[in-house]
Short mmCIF file of C-alpha atoms and ligand atoms in Angstrom, two decimals:
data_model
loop_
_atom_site.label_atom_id
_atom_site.label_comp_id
_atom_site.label_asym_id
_atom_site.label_seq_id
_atom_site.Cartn_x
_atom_site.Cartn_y
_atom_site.Cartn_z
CA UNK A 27 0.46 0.67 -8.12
CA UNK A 28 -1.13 1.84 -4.80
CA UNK A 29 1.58 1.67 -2.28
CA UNK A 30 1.40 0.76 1.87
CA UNK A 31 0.40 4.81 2.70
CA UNK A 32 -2.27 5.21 0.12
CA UNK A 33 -3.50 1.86 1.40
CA UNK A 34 -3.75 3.14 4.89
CA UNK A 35 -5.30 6.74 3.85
CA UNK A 36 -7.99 4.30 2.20
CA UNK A 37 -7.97 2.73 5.38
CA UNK A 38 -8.32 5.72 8.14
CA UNK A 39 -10.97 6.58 5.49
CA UNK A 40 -13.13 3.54 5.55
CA UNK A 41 -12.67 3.25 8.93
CA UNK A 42 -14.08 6.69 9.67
CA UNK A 43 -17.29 6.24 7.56
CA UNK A 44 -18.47 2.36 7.91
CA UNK A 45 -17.59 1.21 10.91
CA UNK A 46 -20.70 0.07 13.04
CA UNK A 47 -22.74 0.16 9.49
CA UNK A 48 -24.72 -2.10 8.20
CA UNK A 49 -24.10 -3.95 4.91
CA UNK A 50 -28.22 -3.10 3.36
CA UNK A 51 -27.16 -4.48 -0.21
CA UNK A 52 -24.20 -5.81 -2.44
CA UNK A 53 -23.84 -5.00 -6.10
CA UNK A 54 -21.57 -7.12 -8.27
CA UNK A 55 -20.84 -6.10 -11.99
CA UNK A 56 -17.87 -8.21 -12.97
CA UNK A 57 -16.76 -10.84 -10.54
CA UNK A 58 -13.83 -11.33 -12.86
CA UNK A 59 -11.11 -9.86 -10.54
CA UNK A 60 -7.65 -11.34 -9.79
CA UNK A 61 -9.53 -14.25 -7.30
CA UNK A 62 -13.20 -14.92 -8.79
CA UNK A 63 -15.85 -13.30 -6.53
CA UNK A 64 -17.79 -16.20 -4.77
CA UNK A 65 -21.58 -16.92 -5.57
CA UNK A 66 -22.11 -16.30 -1.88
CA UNK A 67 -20.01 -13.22 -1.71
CA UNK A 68 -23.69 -11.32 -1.59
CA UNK A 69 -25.21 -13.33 0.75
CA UNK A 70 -22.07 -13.51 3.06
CA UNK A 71 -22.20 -10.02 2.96
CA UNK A 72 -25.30 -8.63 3.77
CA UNK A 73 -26.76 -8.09 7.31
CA UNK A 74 -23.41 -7.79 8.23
CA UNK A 75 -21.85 -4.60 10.19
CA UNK A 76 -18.51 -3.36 9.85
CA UNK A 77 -16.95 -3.44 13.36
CA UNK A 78 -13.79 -1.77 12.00
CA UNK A 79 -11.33 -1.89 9.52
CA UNK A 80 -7.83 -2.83 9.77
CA UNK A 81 -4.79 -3.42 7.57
CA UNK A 82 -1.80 -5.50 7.28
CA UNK A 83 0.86 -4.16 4.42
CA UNK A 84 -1.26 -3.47 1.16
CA UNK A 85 -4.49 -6.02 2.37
CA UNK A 86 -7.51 -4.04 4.03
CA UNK A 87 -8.97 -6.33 6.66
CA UNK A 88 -12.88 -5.60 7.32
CA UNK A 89 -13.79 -7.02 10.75
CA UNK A 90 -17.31 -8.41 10.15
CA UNK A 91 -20.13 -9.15 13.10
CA UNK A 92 -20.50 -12.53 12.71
CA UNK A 93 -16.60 -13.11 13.41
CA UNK A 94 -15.53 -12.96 10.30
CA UNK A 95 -13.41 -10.60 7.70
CA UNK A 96 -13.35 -9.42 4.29
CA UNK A 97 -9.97 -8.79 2.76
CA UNK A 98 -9.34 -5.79 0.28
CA UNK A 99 -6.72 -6.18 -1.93
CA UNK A 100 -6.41 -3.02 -4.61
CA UNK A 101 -4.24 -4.43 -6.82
CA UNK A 102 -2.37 -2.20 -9.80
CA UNK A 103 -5.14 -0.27 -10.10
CA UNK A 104 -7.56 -0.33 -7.75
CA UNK A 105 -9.49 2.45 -6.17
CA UNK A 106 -12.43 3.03 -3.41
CA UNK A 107 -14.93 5.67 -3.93
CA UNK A 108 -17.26 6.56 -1.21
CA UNK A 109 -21.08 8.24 -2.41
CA UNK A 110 -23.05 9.73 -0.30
CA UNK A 111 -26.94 9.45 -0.73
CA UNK A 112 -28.04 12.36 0.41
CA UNK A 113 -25.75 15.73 0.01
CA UNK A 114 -23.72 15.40 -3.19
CA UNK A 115 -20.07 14.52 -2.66
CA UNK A 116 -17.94 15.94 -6.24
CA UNK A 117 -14.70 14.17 -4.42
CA UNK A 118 -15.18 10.54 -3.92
CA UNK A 119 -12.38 8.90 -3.95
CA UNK A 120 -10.91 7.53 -0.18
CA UNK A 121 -7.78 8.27 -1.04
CA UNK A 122 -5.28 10.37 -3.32
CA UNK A 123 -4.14 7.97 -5.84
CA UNK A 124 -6.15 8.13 -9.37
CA UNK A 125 -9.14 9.77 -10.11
CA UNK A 126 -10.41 12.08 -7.40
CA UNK A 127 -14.20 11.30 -8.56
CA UNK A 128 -15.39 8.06 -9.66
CA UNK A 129 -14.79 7.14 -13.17
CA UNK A 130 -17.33 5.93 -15.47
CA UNK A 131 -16.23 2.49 -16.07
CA UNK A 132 -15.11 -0.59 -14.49
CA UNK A 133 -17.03 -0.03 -11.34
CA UNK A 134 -16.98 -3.67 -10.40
CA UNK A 135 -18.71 -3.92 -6.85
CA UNK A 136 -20.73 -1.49 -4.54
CA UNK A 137 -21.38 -2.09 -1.01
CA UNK A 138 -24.50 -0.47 0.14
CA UNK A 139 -24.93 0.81 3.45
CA UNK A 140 -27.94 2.99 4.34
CA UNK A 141 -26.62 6.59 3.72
CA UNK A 142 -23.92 6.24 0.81
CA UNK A 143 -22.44 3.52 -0.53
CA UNK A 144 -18.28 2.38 -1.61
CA UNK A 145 -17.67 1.46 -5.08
CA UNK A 146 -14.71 -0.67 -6.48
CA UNK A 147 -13.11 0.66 -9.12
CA UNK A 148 -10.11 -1.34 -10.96
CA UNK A 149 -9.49 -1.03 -14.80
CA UNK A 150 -6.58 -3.29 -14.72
CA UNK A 151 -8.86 -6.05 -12.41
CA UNK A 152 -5.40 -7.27 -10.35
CA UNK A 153 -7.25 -6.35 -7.24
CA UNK A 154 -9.71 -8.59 -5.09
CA UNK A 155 -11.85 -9.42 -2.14
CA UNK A 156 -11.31 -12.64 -0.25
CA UNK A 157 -13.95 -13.57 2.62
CA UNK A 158 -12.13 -15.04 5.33
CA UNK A 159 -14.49 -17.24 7.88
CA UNK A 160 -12.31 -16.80 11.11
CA UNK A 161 -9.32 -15.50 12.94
CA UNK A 162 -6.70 -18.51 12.68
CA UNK A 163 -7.60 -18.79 8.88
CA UNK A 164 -6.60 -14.90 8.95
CA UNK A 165 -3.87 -15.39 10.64
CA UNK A 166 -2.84 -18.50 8.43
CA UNK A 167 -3.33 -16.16 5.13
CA UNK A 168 -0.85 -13.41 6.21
CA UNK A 169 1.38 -16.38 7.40
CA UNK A 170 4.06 -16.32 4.52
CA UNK A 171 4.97 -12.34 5.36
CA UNK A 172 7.22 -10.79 6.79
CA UNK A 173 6.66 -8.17 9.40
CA UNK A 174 5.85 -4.54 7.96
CA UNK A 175 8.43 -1.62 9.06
CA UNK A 176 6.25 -0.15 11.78
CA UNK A 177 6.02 -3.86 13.76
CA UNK A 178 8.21 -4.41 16.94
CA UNK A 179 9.79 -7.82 15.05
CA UNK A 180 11.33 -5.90 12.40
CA UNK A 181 14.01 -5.02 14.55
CA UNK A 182 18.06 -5.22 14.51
CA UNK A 183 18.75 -8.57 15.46
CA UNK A 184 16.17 -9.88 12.78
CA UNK A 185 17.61 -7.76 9.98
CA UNK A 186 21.17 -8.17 10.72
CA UNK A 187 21.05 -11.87 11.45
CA UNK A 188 18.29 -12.56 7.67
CA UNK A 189 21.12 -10.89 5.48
CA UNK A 190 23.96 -13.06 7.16
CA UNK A 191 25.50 -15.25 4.53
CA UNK A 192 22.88 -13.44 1.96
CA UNK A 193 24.10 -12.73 -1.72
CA UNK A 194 21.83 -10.87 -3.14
CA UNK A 195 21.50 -7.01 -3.20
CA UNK A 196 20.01 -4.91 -0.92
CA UNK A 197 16.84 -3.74 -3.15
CA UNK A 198 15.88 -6.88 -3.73
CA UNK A 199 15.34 -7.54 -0.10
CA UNK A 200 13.52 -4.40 0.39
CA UNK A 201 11.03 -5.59 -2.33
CA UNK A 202 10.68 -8.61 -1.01
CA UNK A 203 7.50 -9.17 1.05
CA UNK A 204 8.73 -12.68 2.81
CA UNK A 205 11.46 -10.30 4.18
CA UNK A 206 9.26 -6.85 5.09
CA UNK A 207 5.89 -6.72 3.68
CA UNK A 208 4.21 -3.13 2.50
CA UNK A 209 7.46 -1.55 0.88
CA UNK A 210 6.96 -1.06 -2.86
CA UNK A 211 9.51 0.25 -5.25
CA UNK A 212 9.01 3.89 -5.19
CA UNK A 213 9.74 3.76 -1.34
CA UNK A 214 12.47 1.41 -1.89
CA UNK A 215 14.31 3.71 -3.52
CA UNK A 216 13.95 6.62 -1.13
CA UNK A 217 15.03 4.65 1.64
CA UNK A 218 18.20 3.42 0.02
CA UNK A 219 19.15 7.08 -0.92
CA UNK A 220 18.20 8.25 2.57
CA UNK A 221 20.09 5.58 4.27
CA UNK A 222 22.67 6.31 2.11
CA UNK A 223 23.60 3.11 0.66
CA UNK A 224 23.74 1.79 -3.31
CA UNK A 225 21.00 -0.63 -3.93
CA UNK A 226 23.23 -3.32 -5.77
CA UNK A 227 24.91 -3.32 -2.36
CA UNK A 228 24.99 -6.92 -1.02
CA UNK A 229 23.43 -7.53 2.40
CA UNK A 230 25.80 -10.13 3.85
CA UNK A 231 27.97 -7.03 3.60
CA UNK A 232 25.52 -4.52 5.34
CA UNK A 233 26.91 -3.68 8.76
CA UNK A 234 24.69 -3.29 11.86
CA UNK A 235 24.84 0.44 11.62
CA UNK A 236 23.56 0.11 8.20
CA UNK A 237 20.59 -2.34 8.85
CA UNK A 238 19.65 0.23 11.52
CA UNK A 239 19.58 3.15 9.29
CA UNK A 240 17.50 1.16 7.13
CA UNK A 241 14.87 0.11 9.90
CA UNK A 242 14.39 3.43 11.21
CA UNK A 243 14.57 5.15 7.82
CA UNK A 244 11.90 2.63 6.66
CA UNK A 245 9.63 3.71 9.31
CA UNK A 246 10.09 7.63 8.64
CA UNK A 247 9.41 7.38 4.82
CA UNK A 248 6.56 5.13 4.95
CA UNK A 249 4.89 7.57 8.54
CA UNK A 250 5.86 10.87 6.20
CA UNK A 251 4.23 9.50 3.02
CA UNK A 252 1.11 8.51 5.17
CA UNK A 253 0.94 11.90 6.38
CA UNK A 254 1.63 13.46 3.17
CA UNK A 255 -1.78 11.68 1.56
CA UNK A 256 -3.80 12.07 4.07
CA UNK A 257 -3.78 15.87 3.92
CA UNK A 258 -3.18 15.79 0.04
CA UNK A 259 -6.90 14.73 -0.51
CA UNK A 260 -8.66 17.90 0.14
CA UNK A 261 -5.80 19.73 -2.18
CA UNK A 262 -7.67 17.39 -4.85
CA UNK A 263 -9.48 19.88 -6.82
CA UNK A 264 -6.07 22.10 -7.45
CA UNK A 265 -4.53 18.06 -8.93
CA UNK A 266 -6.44 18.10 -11.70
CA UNK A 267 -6.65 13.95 -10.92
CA UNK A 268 -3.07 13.98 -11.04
CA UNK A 269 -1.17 12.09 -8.11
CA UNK A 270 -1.04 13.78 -4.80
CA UNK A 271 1.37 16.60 -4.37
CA UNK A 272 3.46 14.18 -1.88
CA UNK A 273 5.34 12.90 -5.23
CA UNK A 274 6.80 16.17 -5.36
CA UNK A 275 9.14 15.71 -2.47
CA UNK A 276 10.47 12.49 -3.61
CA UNK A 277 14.40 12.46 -3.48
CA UNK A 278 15.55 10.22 -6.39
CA UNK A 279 12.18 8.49 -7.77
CA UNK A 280 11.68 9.14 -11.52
CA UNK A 281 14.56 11.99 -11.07
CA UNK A 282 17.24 10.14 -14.19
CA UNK A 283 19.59 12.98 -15.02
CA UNK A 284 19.04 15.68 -12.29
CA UNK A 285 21.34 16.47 -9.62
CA UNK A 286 21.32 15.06 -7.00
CA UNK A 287 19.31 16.64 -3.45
CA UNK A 288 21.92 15.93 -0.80
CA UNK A 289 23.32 18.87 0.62
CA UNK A 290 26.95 19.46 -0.88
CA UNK A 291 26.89 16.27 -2.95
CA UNK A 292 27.76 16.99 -6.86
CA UNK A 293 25.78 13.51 -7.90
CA UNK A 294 23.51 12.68 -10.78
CA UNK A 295 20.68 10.31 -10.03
CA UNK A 296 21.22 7.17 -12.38
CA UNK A 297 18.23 4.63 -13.27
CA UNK A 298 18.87 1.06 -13.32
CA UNK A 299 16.66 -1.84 -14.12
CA UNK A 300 17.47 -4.30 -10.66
CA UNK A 301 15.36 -7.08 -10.07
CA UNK A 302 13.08 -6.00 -12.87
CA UNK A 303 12.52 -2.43 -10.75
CA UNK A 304 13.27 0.75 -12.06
CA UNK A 305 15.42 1.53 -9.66
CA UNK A 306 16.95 5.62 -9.08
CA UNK A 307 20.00 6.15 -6.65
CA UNK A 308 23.12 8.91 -6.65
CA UNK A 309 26.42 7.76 -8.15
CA UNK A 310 28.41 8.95 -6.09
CA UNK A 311 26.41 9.42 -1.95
CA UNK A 312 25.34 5.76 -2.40
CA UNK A 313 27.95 3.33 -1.43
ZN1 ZN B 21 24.26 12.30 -3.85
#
């Protein structure tokens, strides 16, 4: 599943090649994604420019001219690949999750613009686009989340004081988006082993010097993991279409069995099922 830092190397991206284009033509193959494509999702569309694109945890948000935006959502398995008209591209994909070129099938949409065009691709169809007519209906879609790591609100005094009284375990939290939006399991995990703390760990029992770890640790992995793809997609052609070499540095995700990385620390990383997540943490640095 594409995570918040492949969403935002899509993102930087996008945002480098269509912003101030114009929408020439809209191609729709399969409107059968997780929300049905409108009949007016063409028409809507075209004419339009892309004034620039934003994000907010895992949606894309394209700013249209007429006021209005077009969310991106790319589900389990969605992916945006960018063709150029002209000069033959062999890398195509915006960003370093999945194929590096674009895959034969289950090309749903393509935006046109008048150089190149972007193509959705999404075998497992989870992903969508959602055409949203102004700003307080934007604002009123994004309304049941909770602020991502990087915002201002997610701060001490709204952790400490959202796990007061709270029974359930720490991971869960993390996963869940009404808490902090745009952290997905994989990261989950890291963050837990770098703030050193077990993920069956109950908040209400957090202390404040934990909850801060976890804020500023939260940050770190999700700005290092950002960085990490961005520069991972020109390495592409040494992948093979495998993921980007960033998974290589991960600490305890998908590591069951080996020993653990913290310097001086004789753990094994365990895996758990918790809250239906794989989840990977050290038996014995964790508490
Ligand atoms: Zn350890």
């Amino acid at each position: 599943m594409p995570e918040l830092p492949v969403v935002e190397v899509v993102r930087k991206s996008l945002h480098k090649n269509i912003k101030q284009k114009k929408i020439k033509k809209v191609i729709i193959r399969n409107r059968n994604l997780r929300i049905k494509i409108p009949v007016n999702f063409k028409s809507f569309l075209i004419g339009q420019k892309v004034i620039k694109i934003d994000r907010f945890s895992k949606y894309l948000i394209l700013h249209l001219s007429n006021n209005s935006y077009c969310l991106v959502h790319l589900g389990m398995s969605g992916t945006i690949h960018l063709i150029n008209h002209n000069k033959k591209n062999n890398l195509t994909n915006t960003s370093f999750y999945h194929s590096p070129i674009l895959p034969p099938k289950h090309n749903h949409i393509e935006i046109i613009f008048k150089n190149f065009r972007i193509i959705y691709n999404d075998p497992r169809r989870f992903g969508f686009f959602q055409i949203i007519k102004n700003l307080n209906l934007l604002k009123k879609r994004f309304r049941h989340l909770g602020p991502e790591p990087f915002q201002s609100k997610f701060n001490l005094e709204y952790v400490f004081s959202f796990f007061k009284g709270k029974e359930k375990n720490i991971k869960n939290y993390l996963l869940d988006q009404k808490f902090v939006s745009g952290i997905g399991n994989i990261y989950a995990n890291e963050i837990l082993f770098l703030s050193k703390i077990n993920p069956n760990k109950k908040v209400h029992l957090l202390k404040k010097n934990d909850c801060e770890k976890i804020i500023n640790i939260s940050k770190k992995v999700l700005m290092n993991a950002i960085k990490k793809g961005g520069s991972s997609i020109k390495d592409f052609k040494n992948l093979s279409g495998k993921n980007g070499s960033f998974q290589k540095n991960f600490k305890v995700y998908e590591r069951k069995g080996l020993s653990c990385k913290r310097f001086k620390c004789e753990g094994v990383i365990q895996k758990k099922v918790i809250s239906n997540r794989s989840t990977f943490f050290c038996n014995i640095c964790q508490k």
